[in-house]
GROMACS .gro file of C-alpha atoms in nm:
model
   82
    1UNK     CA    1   0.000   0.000   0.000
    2UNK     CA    2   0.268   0.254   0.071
    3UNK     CA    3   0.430   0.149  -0.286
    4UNK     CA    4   0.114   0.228  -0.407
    5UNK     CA    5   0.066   0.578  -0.256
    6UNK     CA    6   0.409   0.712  -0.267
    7UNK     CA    7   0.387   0.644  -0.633
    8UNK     CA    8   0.072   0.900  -0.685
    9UNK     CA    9   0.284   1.156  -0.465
   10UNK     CA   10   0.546   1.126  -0.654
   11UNK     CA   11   0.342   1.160  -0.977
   12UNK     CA   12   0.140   1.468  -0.858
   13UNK     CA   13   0.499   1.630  -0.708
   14UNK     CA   14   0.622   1.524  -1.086
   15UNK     CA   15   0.340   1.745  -1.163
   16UNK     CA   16   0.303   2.010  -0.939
   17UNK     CA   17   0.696   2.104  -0.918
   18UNK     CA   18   0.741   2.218  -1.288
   19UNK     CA   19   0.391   2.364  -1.261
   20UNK     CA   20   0.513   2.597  -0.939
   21UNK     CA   21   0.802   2.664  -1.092
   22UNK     CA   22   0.681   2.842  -1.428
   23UNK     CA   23   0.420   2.970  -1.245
   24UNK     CA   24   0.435   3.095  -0.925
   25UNK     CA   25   0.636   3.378  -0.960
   26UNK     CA   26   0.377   3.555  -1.132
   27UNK     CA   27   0.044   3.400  -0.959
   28UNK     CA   28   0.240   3.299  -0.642
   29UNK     CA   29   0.031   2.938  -0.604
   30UNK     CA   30   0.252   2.825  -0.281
   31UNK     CA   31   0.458   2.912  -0.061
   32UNK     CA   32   0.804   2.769  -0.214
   33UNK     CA   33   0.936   2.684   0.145
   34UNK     CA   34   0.672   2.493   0.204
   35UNK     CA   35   0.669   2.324  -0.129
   36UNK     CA   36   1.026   2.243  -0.003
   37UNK     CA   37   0.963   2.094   0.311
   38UNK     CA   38   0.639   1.827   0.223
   39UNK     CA   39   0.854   1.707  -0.017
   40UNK     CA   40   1.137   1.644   0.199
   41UNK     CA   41   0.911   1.532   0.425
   42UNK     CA   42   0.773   1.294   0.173
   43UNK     CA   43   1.131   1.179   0.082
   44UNK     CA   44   1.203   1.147   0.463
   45UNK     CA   45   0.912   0.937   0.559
   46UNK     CA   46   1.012   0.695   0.193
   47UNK     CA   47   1.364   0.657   0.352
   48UNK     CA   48   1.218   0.555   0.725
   49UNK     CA   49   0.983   0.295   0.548
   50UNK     CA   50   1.264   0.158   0.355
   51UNK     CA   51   1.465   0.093   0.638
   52UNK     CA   52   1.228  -0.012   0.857
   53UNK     CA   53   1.145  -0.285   0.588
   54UNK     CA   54   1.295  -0.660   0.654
   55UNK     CA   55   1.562  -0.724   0.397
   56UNK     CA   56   1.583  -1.096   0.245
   57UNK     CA   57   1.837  -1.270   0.465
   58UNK     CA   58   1.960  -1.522   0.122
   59UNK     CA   59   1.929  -1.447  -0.178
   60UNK     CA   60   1.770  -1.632  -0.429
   61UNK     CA   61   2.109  -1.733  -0.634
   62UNK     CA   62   1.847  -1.913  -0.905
   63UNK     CA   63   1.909  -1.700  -1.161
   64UNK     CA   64   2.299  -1.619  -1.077
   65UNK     CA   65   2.537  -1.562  -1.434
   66UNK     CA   66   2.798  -1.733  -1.307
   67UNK     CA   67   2.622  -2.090  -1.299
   68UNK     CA   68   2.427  -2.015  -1.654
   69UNK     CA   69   2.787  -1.969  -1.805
   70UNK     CA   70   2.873  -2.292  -1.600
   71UNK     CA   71   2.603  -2.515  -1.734
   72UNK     CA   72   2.677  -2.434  -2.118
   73UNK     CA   73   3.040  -2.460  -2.093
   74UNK     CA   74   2.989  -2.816  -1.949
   75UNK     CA   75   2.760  -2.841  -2.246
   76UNK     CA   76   2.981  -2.734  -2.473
   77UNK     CA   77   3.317  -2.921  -2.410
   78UNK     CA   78   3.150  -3.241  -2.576
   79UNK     CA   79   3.126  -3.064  -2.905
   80UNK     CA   80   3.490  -2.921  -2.904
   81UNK     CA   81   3.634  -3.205  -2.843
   82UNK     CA   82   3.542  -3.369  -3.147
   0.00000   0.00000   0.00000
């Protein structure tokens, strides 16, 4: 859910920031400083979620290069030697 929701603020700040910026010198829509802090407040409250989030203790090593390369170079030794 906060995926979900941090995604439409960051789509409406996407928005809004270019928006204030062409336009609030001349209309002044918001108060720039505190355009400036929700959004670090925003970013602050992403980074607390984040590392408040459980990590994955292994990794899944299913799809790891190193044993792809291994498998076809076993494959392929039968047809060099010939």
């Amino acid at each position: 859910m906060w995926d979900i929701s941090l995604g439409v603020v960051m789509y409406v700040l996407m928005w809004l920031i270019p928006f204030v910026a062409a336009y609030n010198p001349t209309f002044h829509l918001i108060d720039i400083k505190l355009l400036a802090i929700s959004i670090s407040v925003v970013f602050l409250c992403d980074s607390i979620v984040s590392l408040m989030t459980p990590q994955l203790v292994s990794p899944d090593y299913s799809f790891d290069l190193s044993e792809y390369e291994t498998h076809f170079v076993r494959m392929a030794e039968p047809l060099a030697q010939k």
